[in-house]
Coordinates of C-alpha atoms in Angstrom, one line a residue:
M196 CA 139.4 50.8 53.2
K197 CA 142.4 49.5 51.4
R198 CA 145.6 51.4 52.0
N199 CA 146.5 51.7 48.3
I200 CA 143.1 53.4 47.7
F201 CA 143.7 55.7 50.7
Y202 CA 147.1 57.0 49.6
G203 CA 146.2 57.2 45.9
C204 CA 143.2 59.2 46.8
M205 CA 145.1 61.7 48.9
L206 CA 147.1 62.5 45.7
L207 CA 144.0 62.7 43.6
A208 CA 142.2 64.9 46.2
S209 CA 145.2 67.2 46.1
A210 CA 145.2 67.3 42.3
L211 CA 141.5 68.3 42.3
T212 CA 141.9 71.3 44.6
L213 CA 141.2 74.7 43.0
Q214 CA 141.5 78.3 44.1
A215 CA 139.0 79.9 41.7
C216 CA 136.4 79.1 39.1
S217 CA 138.6 80.9 36.5
D218 CA 142.0 79.2 37.0
I219 CA 141.0 75.5 37.2
L220 CA 143.5 74.4 34.6
D221 CA 146.4 76.6 35.6
E222 CA 148.3 73.9 37.5
D223 CA 151.0 71.9 35.8
P224 CA 149.5 68.3 35.7
K225 CA 152.8 66.4 35.5
G226 CA 152.9 63.7 38.1
K227 CA 149.2 63.9 38.7
H228 CA 146.2 61.9 37.7
T229 CA 144.6 63.0 34.4
P230 CA 141.6 61.6 32.6
G231 CA 143.9 60.1 30.0
N232 CA 145.7 57.8 32.5
F233 CA 142.9 57.4 35.0
F234 CA 139.5 55.7 35.1
A235 CA 141.0 52.4 33.9
S236 CA 139.7 50.2 36.7
Q237 CA 137.2 49.9 39.6
N238 CA 140.1 50.9 41.8
D239 CA 140.4 54.2 39.9
L240 CA 136.6 54.8 40.2
D241 CA 136.8 54.2 43.9
E242 CA 139.7 56.7 44.2
S243 CA 137.8 59.3 42.3
L244 CA 134.9 58.9 44.8
Y245 CA 137.3 59.1 47.7
A246 CA 138.6 62.4 46.3
L247 CA 135.1 63.6 46.0
Y248 CA 134.3 62.8 49.6
E249 CA 137.6 64.3 50.7
Q250 CA 136.2 67.6 49.3
V251 CA 132.8 67.1 50.9
N252 CA 134.6 66.8 54.3
H253 CA 136.7 69.9 53.6
T254 CA 133.6 72.0 53.3
Q255 CA 132.9 71.4 57.0
N256 CA 135.8 70.1 58.9
Y257 CA 136.5 73.6 60.4
T258 CA 134.4 76.6 61.2
N259 CA 135.2 79.2 58.5
P260 CA 133.0 77.9 55.7
G261 CA 130.0 77.9 58.0
Y262 CA 130.4 81.6 59.1
P263 CA 127.6 82.7 56.7
Q264 CA 125.1 80.9 59.0
W265 CA 125.9 83.4 61.8
Q266 CA 123.3 85.7 60.1
G267 CA 120.5 83.6 61.5
D268 CA 118.8 84.8 64.7
D269 CA 120.1 81.8 66.6
I270 CA 123.8 82.4 66.5
T271 CA 125.9 85.4 67.4
A272 CA 129.6 86.0 68.0
N273 CA 132.3 87.5 70.3
P274 CA 132.7 91.1 69.1
G275 CA 136.4 90.9 70.0
S276 CA 139.1 88.3 70.4
N277 CA 139.9 86.8 67.0
K278 CA 136.2 86.5 66.0
Q279 CA 135.9 89.6 63.9
A280 CA 135.1 87.6 60.8
C281 CA 132.1 86.0 62.6
A282 CA 131.0 89.4 64.0
E283 CA 131.1 91.0 60.5
I284 CA 128.7 88.5 59.1
D285 CA 126.5 88.6 62.3
K286 CA 126.0 92.3 61.8
F287 CA 125.5 92.2 58.0
Q288 CA 128.6 94.4 57.4
V289 CA 130.8 91.9 55.5
S290 CA 134.1 92.7 53.7
D291 CA 135.0 90.9 50.6
N292 CA 138.1 89.5 52.2
N293 CA 136.3 88.0 55.1
K294 CA 137.8 84.5 55.7
G295 CA 134.3 82.9 56.0
V296 CA 133.3 84.4 52.6
R297 CA 136.6 83.2 51.0
D298 CA 136.5 79.7 52.4
A299 CA 132.8 79.1 51.8
W300 CA 133.4 80.0 48.1
R301 CA 136.7 78.2 47.7
L302 CA 135.8 74.9 49.3
H303 CA 132.4 74.5 47.7
Y304 CA 133.9 75.2 44.3
N305 CA 136.6 72.6 45.1
L306 CA 133.8 70.1 45.7
I307 CA 132.2 71.1 42.4
Q308 CA 135.5 70.5 40.6
A309 CA 135.8 67.0 42.1
A310 CA 132.3 66.2 41.1
N311 CA 132.7 67.4 37.6
Y312 CA 135.9 65.3 37.2
I313 CA 133.8 62.2 37.8
I314 CA 130.7 63.3 35.8
D315 CA 132.9 64.0 32.8
N316 CA 135.1 60.9 32.9
A317 CA 133.6 58.0 34.9
E318 CA 131.9 56.5 31.8
K319 CA 135.4 55.6 30.4
T320 CA 135.9 53.1 33.2
P321 CA 135.7 49.5 32.0
V322 CA 133.4 48.3 34.7
A323 CA 129.7 47.4 35.1
K324 CA 127.3 50.2 34.2
E325 CA 125.7 50.1 37.6
N326 CA 129.0 51.0 39.2
I327 CA 129.5 53.9 36.8
D328 CA 125.9 55.1 37.4
L329 CA 126.5 55.0 41.2
A330 CA 129.7 57.1 40.9
I331 CA 128.1 59.7 38.7
A332 CA 125.0 59.8 40.9
Q333 CA 127.2 60.5 44.0
A334 CA 129.0 63.3 42.0
R335 CA 125.9 64.9 40.7
F336 CA 124.3 64.9 44.2
W337 CA 127.3 66.6 45.8
R338 CA 127.6 69.1 42.9
A339 CA 123.9 70.0 43.5
Y340 CA 124.6 70.3 47.2
A341 CA 127.5 72.7 46.7
Y342 CA 125.6 74.9 44.4
Y343 CA 122.6 74.8 46.8
Y344 CA 124.9 76.1 49.6
L345 CA 126.5 78.8 47.4
V346 CA 123.2 80.1 45.8
R347 CA 121.7 80.7 49.3
V348 CA 124.8 82.6 50.4
F349 CA 125.9 84.5 47.3
G350 CA 122.9 84.6 45.0
P351 CA 123.8 84.5 41.3
L352 CA 126.8 82.3 40.5
P353 CA 129.3 81.5 37.8
I354 CA 128.4 77.9 36.7
N355 CA 131.1 75.5 36.0
L356 CA 130.2 72.1 34.6
H357 CA 133.3 70.8 32.9
N358 CA 136.4 72.5 34.5
E359 CA 137.5 74.3 31.4
D360 CA 139.6 77.4 32.0
D361 CA 137.4 80.4 31.3
N362 CA 140.2 83.0 31.7
G363 CA 137.8 85.0 34.0
T364 CA 135.1 85.4 31.4
T365 CA 132.2 83.3 32.9
K366 CA 129.1 85.4 33.4
L367 CA 126.8 85.0 36.4
T368 CA 123.9 82.7 36.1
D369 CA 120.8 84.1 37.9
V370 CA 119.3 82.4 40.9
Q371 CA 116.6 80.7 38.8
G372 CA 119.3 79.2 36.5
V373 CA 121.3 77.9 39.4
Y374 CA 118.3 76.2 40.9
D375 CA 117.5 74.8 37.5
L376 CA 120.9 73.1 37.6
I377 CA 120.4 71.9 41.2
V378 CA 117.1 70.4 40.4
S379 CA 118.3 68.8 37.2
D380 CA 121.1 67.1 39.1
L381 CA 119.0 65.9 42.0
E382 CA 116.1 64.7 39.9
A383 CA 118.5 62.7 37.7
V384 CA 120.0 61.2 40.8
D385 CA 116.5 60.5 42.2
A386 CA 115.6 58.6 39.0
V387 CA 118.6 56.3 39.5
N388 CA 117.0 54.8 42.6
L389 CA 120.1 54.7 44.6
P390 CA 120.4 52.0 47.3
T391 CA 118.5 52.5 50.5
H392 CA 121.6 51.3 52.4
Y393 CA 125.1 50.1 51.7
T394 CA 126.8 47.0 53.0
S395 CA 130.5 47.4 52.5
A396 CA 133.3 50.0 52.6
P397 CA 133.8 52.6 51.4
A398 CA 130.1 53.2 50.8
Q399 CA 129.3 52.1 54.3
L400 CA 131.6 52.7 57.3
F401 CA 131.2 52.8 61.0
G402 CA 127.8 51.1 60.7
V403 CA 126.2 53.9 58.7
D404 CA 126.0 55.0 55.0
V405 CA 128.7 57.2 53.8
Y406 CA 127.5 57.4 50.2
V407 CA 124.3 59.1 49.5
T408 CA 121.1 57.0 49.7
Q409 CA 117.8 57.1 48.0
Q410 CA 116.1 58.7 51.0
A411 CA 118.8 61.3 51.3
V412 CA 118.2 62.5 47.7
K413 CA 114.4 62.7 48.2
S414 CA 114.9 64.6 51.5
T415 CA 117.3 67.0 49.8
L416 CA 114.8 67.6 47.0
S417 CA 112.2 68.5 49.6
A418 CA 114.4 71.1 51.1
V419 CA 115.4 72.5 47.7
Y420 CA 111.7 72.8 46.5
M421 CA 110.9 74.6 49.7
S422 CA 113.7 77.1 49.0
M423 CA 112.3 77.6 45.5
A424 CA 108.8 78.2 46.9
G425 CA 110.1 81.1 49.0
Y426 CA 112.5 84.1 48.5
P427 CA 113.8 85.1 46.0
L428 CA 112.0 82.9 43.4
N429 CA 108.7 82.9 45.3
K430 CA 107.2 80.0 43.4
G431 CA 104.8 79.5 46.2
Q432 CA 102.1 76.8 46.5
E433 CA 103.3 74.7 43.5
Y434 CA 106.7 74.1 44.9
Y435 CA 105.5 73.6 48.5
A436 CA 103.4 70.8 47.0
K437 CA 106.5 69.4 45.3
A438 CA 108.4 69.6 48.7
A439 CA 105.5 67.9 50.5
E440 CA 105.4 65.1 47.9
K441 CA 109.1 64.3 48.3
A442 CA 109.0 64.5 52.1
K443 CA 106.0 62.1 52.1
E444 CA 107.9 59.6 50.0
V445 CA 110.5 59.5 52.8
I446 CA 108.0 59.3 55.5
D447 CA 106.1 56.5 53.7
G448 CA 109.4 54.7 53.2
V449 CA 110.2 54.9 56.9
N450 CA 106.8 53.7 57.9
S451 CA 106.9 50.7 55.5
G452 CA 110.4 49.7 56.7
K453 CA 112.0 50.5 53.3
Y454 CA 114.2 53.2 54.8
N455 CA 116.0 52.6 58.0
A456 CA 115.5 56.0 59.7
T457 CA 114.0 56.8 63.0
M458 CA 113.9 59.4 65.8
D459 CA 115.9 58.7 68.9
A460 CA 113.6 58.5 71.9
D461 CA 115.8 60.7 74.1
W462 CA 116.9 64.2 72.8
R463 CA 120.2 63.7 74.8
N464 CA 121.2 61.2 72.1
V465 CA 120.6 63.5 69.1
Y466 CA 124.0 65.1 69.2
S467 CA 125.6 62.6 71.6
Y468 CA 129.2 61.5 70.8
G469 CA 128.2 58.2 72.1
N470 CA 125.4 58.0 69.5
N471 CA 127.6 59.4 66.7
Y472 CA 126.6 56.9 64.0
N473 CA 122.8 57.0 64.5
K474 CA 119.8 56.2 62.3
E475 CA 118.2 59.6 62.8
T476 CA 120.7 61.1 60.4
I477 CA 119.5 60.7 56.8
L478 CA 122.3 62.7 55.3
G479 CA 125.6 63.1 57.2
I480 CA 129.2 64.0 56.7
N481 CA 131.4 61.3 58.2
F482 CA 134.8 62.1 59.8
S483 CA 137.5 59.9 61.2
P484 CA 141.1 60.8 62.1
T485 CA 141.9 57.1 62.8
K486 CA 140.1 55.0 60.3
N487 CA 141.7 56.2 57.0
W488 CA 138.5 58.0 56.0
S489 CA 139.3 61.6 55.0
T490 CA 139.7 64.4 57.5
D491 CA 138.6 65.1 61.1
S492 CA 136.0 67.3 62.6
E493 CA 137.5 70.2 64.5
F494 CA 134.3 71.4 66.2
S495 CA 134.6 70.0 69.7
S496 CA 135.6 73.4 71.2
C497 CA 133.8 75.7 68.8
C498 CA 130.9 76.5 71.1
F499 CA 132.7 76.2 74.4
F500 CA 133.4 79.8 75.7
E501 CA 136.9 81.2 75.5
S502 CA 136.8 82.3 79.1
L503 CA 136.5 78.6 80.0
G504 CA 139.3 77.4 77.7
G505 CA 137.4 76.8 74.4
W506 CA 137.3 78.7 71.1
G507 CA 133.9 80.3 71.5
D508 CA 133.1 80.7 67.8
A509 CA 129.4 80.5 68.2
W510 CA 127.4 82.1 71.0
G511 CA 123.6 81.8 71.5
E512 CA 121.5 84.8 70.7
I513 CA 119.7 85.9 73.8
K514 CA 116.1 86.4 72.4
F515 CA 116.2 83.1 70.5
W516 CA 117.3 81.3 73.6
K517 CA 114.7 83.0 75.7
D518 CA 111.9 82.1 73.3
F519 CA 113.1 78.5 72.9
P520 CA 110.5 76.1 74.3
D521 CA 111.6 74.5 77.6
G522 CA 112.2 70.8 77.6
P523 CA 114.8 68.0 76.7
R524 CA 115.7 69.7 73.4
K525 CA 116.6 73.0 75.0
R526 CA 118.6 71.2 77.7
A527 CA 120.5 69.3 75.0
V528 CA 121.1 72.3 72.6
Y529 CA 122.4 74.7 75.3
D530 CA 124.3 74.2 78.6
P531 CA 121.5 74.6 81.2
Q532 CA 124.2 76.0 83.5
I533 CA 127.8 77.0 82.9
R534 CA 130.5 74.9 84.6
L535 CA 133.4 77.2 85.6
K536 CA 137.0 76.1 85.6
D537 CA 136.8 75.1 89.2
G538 CA 133.7 72.9 88.6
T539 CA 131.2 75.4 90.0
L540 CA 127.9 75.6 88.2
V541 CA 126.3 79.0 87.6
D542 CA 123.6 80.4 85.4
W543 CA 125.1 82.3 82.4
W544 CA 123.4 85.4 83.7
A545 CA 124.7 85.0 87.3
L546 CA 126.2 88.0 89.0
D547 CA 128.9 88.1 91.7
G548 CA 128.7 89.9 95.0
S549 CA 129.6 93.2 93.4
G550 CA 126.9 92.8 90.7
K551 CA 129.2 91.9 87.8
P552 CA 128.5 89.0 85.5
I553 CA 130.4 85.8 86.5
V554 CA 130.4 84.5 82.9
A555 CA 132.4 86.9 80.8
E556 CA 130.5 86.1 77.6
R557 CA 127.0 86.9 79.1
H558 CA 125.2 84.8 76.5
P559 CA 123.8 81.3 76.4
M560 CA 126.3 78.6 75.4
F561 CA 125.5 76.0 72.7
S562 CA 126.6 72.5 73.6
I563 CA 125.7 70.5 70.5
F564 CA 129.3 69.8 69.5
T565 CA 130.8 69.7 73.0
I566 CA 132.2 66.5 74.3
N567 CA 133.2 65.4 77.9
A568 CA 136.6 64.2 78.8
D569 CA 137.8 61.5 81.2
D570 CA 140.5 62.0 83.9
N571 CA 143.2 61.7 81.3
G572 CA 141.7 64.3 79.0
K573 CA 140.5 61.8 76.4
E574 CA 137.1 62.3 74.8
I575 CA 134.2 60.2 76.2
K576 CA 131.7 58.6 73.9
A577 CA 128.5 59.4 75.8
P578 CA 125.8 62.1 75.9
Y579 CA 127.4 65.4 76.9
D580 CA 126.9 66.2 80.5
Y581 CA 127.4 69.9 81.3
T582 CA 128.2 69.2 84.9
K583 CA 131.3 67.3 84.0
K584 CA 134.7 68.2 82.6
P585 CA 134.7 69.1 78.9
Y586 CA 137.1 67.7 76.3
K587 CA 139.6 70.4 75.3
G588 CA 141.1 68.6 72.2
M589 CA 140.3 69.5 68.6
C590 CA 140.2 66.5 66.3
T591 CA 137.3 64.0 66.6
D592 CA 135.2 61.9 64.3
T593 CA 132.0 63.8 65.2
R594 CA 129.5 63.1 62.5
H595 CA 127.9 66.2 61.0
Q596 CA 124.2 65.9 60.7
L597 CA 123.0 67.6 57.5
I598 CA 119.5 66.2 57.5
R599 CA 117.7 64.4 60.4
Y600 CA 114.5 62.5 60.1
P601 CA 112.5 65.0 62.3
E602 CA 113.4 67.7 59.9
V603 CA 111.7 65.8 57.1
L604 CA 108.6 65.5 59.3
L605 CA 108.6 69.2 59.8
W606 CA 109.2 69.9 56.1
Y607 CA 106.2 67.9 55.3
A608 CA 104.1 69.6 58.0
E609 CA 105.0 73.1 56.7
S610 CA 104.9 72.4 53.0
A611 CA 101.6 70.5 53.2
A612 CA 100.0 73.2 55.2
R613 CA 101.2 75.9 52.7
S614 CA 100.0 73.9 49.7
G615 CA 96.7 72.4 50.7
G616 CA 98.1 69.0 51.5
N617 CA 97.1 66.3 54.1
L618 CA 96.7 68.4 57.2
A619 CA 95.9 65.4 59.4
L620 CA 99.3 63.9 58.6
A621 CA 101.0 67.3 58.8
K622 CA 99.6 67.8 62.3
E623 CA 100.8 64.3 63.4
C624 CA 104.3 65.0 62.1
L625 CA 104.5 68.2 64.1
K626 CA 103.2 66.5 67.2
K627 CA 105.7 63.7 66.9
V628 CA 108.6 66.2 66.8
R629 CA 107.1 68.2 69.7
A630 CA 106.5 65.2 71.9
R631 CA 110.2 64.4 72.2
A632 CA 111.3 68.1 72.4
V633 CA 109.2 69.8 75.0
D634 CA 107.7 69.4 78.4
G635 CA 104.0 68.9 79.3
T636 CA 101.1 70.3 77.3
A637 CA 103.5 72.2 75.0
A638 CA 103.7 69.0 73.0
T639 CA 100.2 69.5 71.6
I640 CA 99.5 73.2 72.4
I641 CA 101.6 76.0 70.8
D642 CA 101.1 79.6 71.8
G643 CA 97.8 78.7 73.3
V644 CA 96.5 76.9 70.2
A645 CA 96.0 73.1 70.1
I646 CA 97.8 71.6 67.1
D647 CA 94.7 69.7 66.1
A648 CA 92.8 73.0 65.9
M649 CA 95.3 74.9 63.9
T650 CA 94.4 76.6 60.6
P651 CA 96.7 75.8 57.7
N652 CA 98.5 79.1 58.2
Q653 CA 98.9 78.5 61.9
L654 CA 100.2 75.0 61.3
A655 CA 102.7 76.2 58.6
E656 CA 104.1 78.9 60.9
A657 CA 104.3 76.5 63.8
A658 CA 106.2 73.9 61.8
F659 CA 108.5 76.7 60.4
K660 CA 109.4 77.8 63.9
E661 CA 109.8 74.3 65.1
H662 CA 112.4 73.6 62.5
G663 CA 114.3 76.6 63.8
W664 CA 114.4 75.0 67.3
E665 CA 115.4 71.6 65.8
V666 CA 118.5 73.0 64.0
A667 CA 119.4 75.8 66.4
G668 CA 123.2 76.3 66.5
N669 CA 123.8 73.5 64.0
W670 CA 125.5 75.7 61.3
V671 CA 126.4 72.6 59.3
A672 CA 122.8 71.6 58.6
L673 CA 121.5 71.5 55.1
A674 CA 118.7 73.9 56.0
T675 CA 120.0 76.1 58.9
R676 CA 118.0 78.8 60.7
R677 CA 119.6 81.4 58.3
S678 CA 118.5 79.4 55.3
D679 CA 114.9 79.2 56.7
E680 CA 114.9 83.0 57.3
L681 CA 116.2 83.7 53.8
R682 CA 113.4 81.6 52.3
M683 CA 110.8 83.5 54.3
N684 CA 112.5 86.8 53.5
I685 CA 112.9 87.8 57.1
L686 CA 116.6 88.2 57.4
R687 CA 115.8 91.9 57.3
N688 CA 113.8 91.4 60.6
N689 CA 117.0 90.1 62.2
F690 CA 118.8 93.2 61.0
E691 CA 116.2 95.6 62.4
Y692 CA 115.8 93.8 65.7
R693 CA 119.5 93.6 66.2
K694 CA 119.9 97.3 65.2
A695 CA 117.4 98.3 67.9
N696 CA 119.0 95.8 70.4
A697 CA 116.4 96.4 73.0
P698 CA 117.3 95.2 76.5
L699 CA 115.8 91.8 77.5
T700 CA 115.1 90.9 81.1
V701 CA 116.7 87.5 81.4
A702 CA 116.3 87.1 85.2
A703 CA 115.6 89.2 88.2
G704 CA 118.3 91.8 88.3
F705 CA 119.8 90.9 84.9
V706 CA 119.0 92.8 81.8
A707 CA 121.0 91.7 78.7
T708 CA 121.6 93.0 75.1
E709 CA 123.5 91.4 72.3
S710 CA 127.2 92.1 72.2
V711 CA 127.7 92.6 68.4
P712 CA 126.4 96.1 67.4
V713 CA 124.3 96.4 64.2
T714 CA 124.1 99.7 62.4
G715 CA 123.2 101.1 59.0
T716 CA 120.3 100.8 56.7
W717 CA 118.9 97.6 55.2
N718 CA 118.9 96.9 51.5
D719 CA 118.1 93.6 49.8
N720 CA 121.7 93.0 48.7
M721 CA 122.3 92.3 52.4
N722 CA 120.5 89.0 52.0
Y723 CA 123.7 87.8 50.3
L724 CA 127.3 88.0 51.1
P725 CA 129.8 89.8 48.8
Y726 CA 131.8 87.8 46.3
P727 CA 135.3 87.2 47.5
G728 CA 137.6 90.1 46.4
T729 CA 140.2 87.7 45.1
E730 CA 137.7 86.1 42.8
V731 CA 136.4 89.5 41.6
E732 CA 139.9 90.4 40.6
K733 CA 140.0 87.3 38.3
N734 CA 136.5 87.6 37.0
P735 CA 135.0 91.1 36.8
N736 CA 131.6 89.6 36.0
L737 CA 131.2 88.8 39.8
K738 CA 129.1 91.8 40.6
R739 CA 125.4 92.5 41.5

């Protein structure tokens, strides 16, 4: 990327940052880009897209904005240390000043503002219409993405389409209205027929597409339609059919060679730092601290336990880990054993001679973001090996995988089964994902039932559960485990299960319970997080 674009965009990205939906125009614009003196050339259009992607990266470059995903039954937290914000969300008792709540709101609205700036002004640029259409399509996609994240976390939202100062008067749009906007944006982008791949920077970097592709839009629409089919809109079969249709368009495109997507043969490569820029990722967020492309990813120590020298933000929930089907996928998602500081390998449930746990955290340890280090402490670009020394640094160019191709296969399998679609193809999709993930007969037999013999309901439930295994611990995915559970209206089941916190026999002599206590009585408002208190002060309409 050209240096003048890089530095100009840093200024523009800064200019586009907002703190609330109600104070967008409060800043003094002197010395900053404004629509009146901008969008005068292709270079300006490129800068606006750089600023957009800067905000895309900021939604995920550190852990806080992902904390809402700790409510899924795959992830839990340290109840102590400095992880109280994670633990609050994990136990469904969230304060309105929780830093995860604040940052999820703020950073996704920053992205919306950057998108709106392009949507409102790009047509002024004296360049070819196809270049303008491409820029607006990128902006509308990421605006839809931001609202899609927010509506699943907060429910009704204040909608901002033009960045006009509302002085704290914008009323909430209900969930249906928010989804109407999301679908309107995505369907408009789908109609543009974006490129299936890009050939030059900044749209393509590191050998993969940075800008959104045609297949990414269709895959995202599939996920959105599935969300609309379930809670809280409950549109059911009609929208599962829409989801299946979009997923099949992607599958057909892959099979015909139109879309360059695939499944890596070995599960060790799925999250491998050595396979960072892979073709399994249909929609990703690309980071690089060294190639002048936006910010870095700070996730390399997020799952590594604090007792071992990491941050330990995300622990694995015990029951989910215990139920997780054995095989290459489980061995890649969790550390099969824990490597102590002296290099000794132990089970996470191991006891010392006096009967005390050796691993202080007493939970499974996710490894999907963990990287190995060489003798000099530098990160190694290779599949993570739990038996070797981990990287203790912070900033990497780890690519965040929002949608992977096997997820699209599972979305088709589930939505087709729920809507009366092609069950033969749906079963083949499920079997393809299972074949790579698990050992032995489990590839074709689930809970004692052969996939080929499953009823539509059995197939739908099997594909739903399979998606949970595929995205376990990946709190940056477009459709996380929490998102799936919200759609199926079973977050309340997590609450009740965790409230009971029944002991689980993990191994002979080791009975475990979750560390974060859950108390109180469930109500449906707990499906969503509270609006940030600082935003409620500015806009009293933010209330349910």
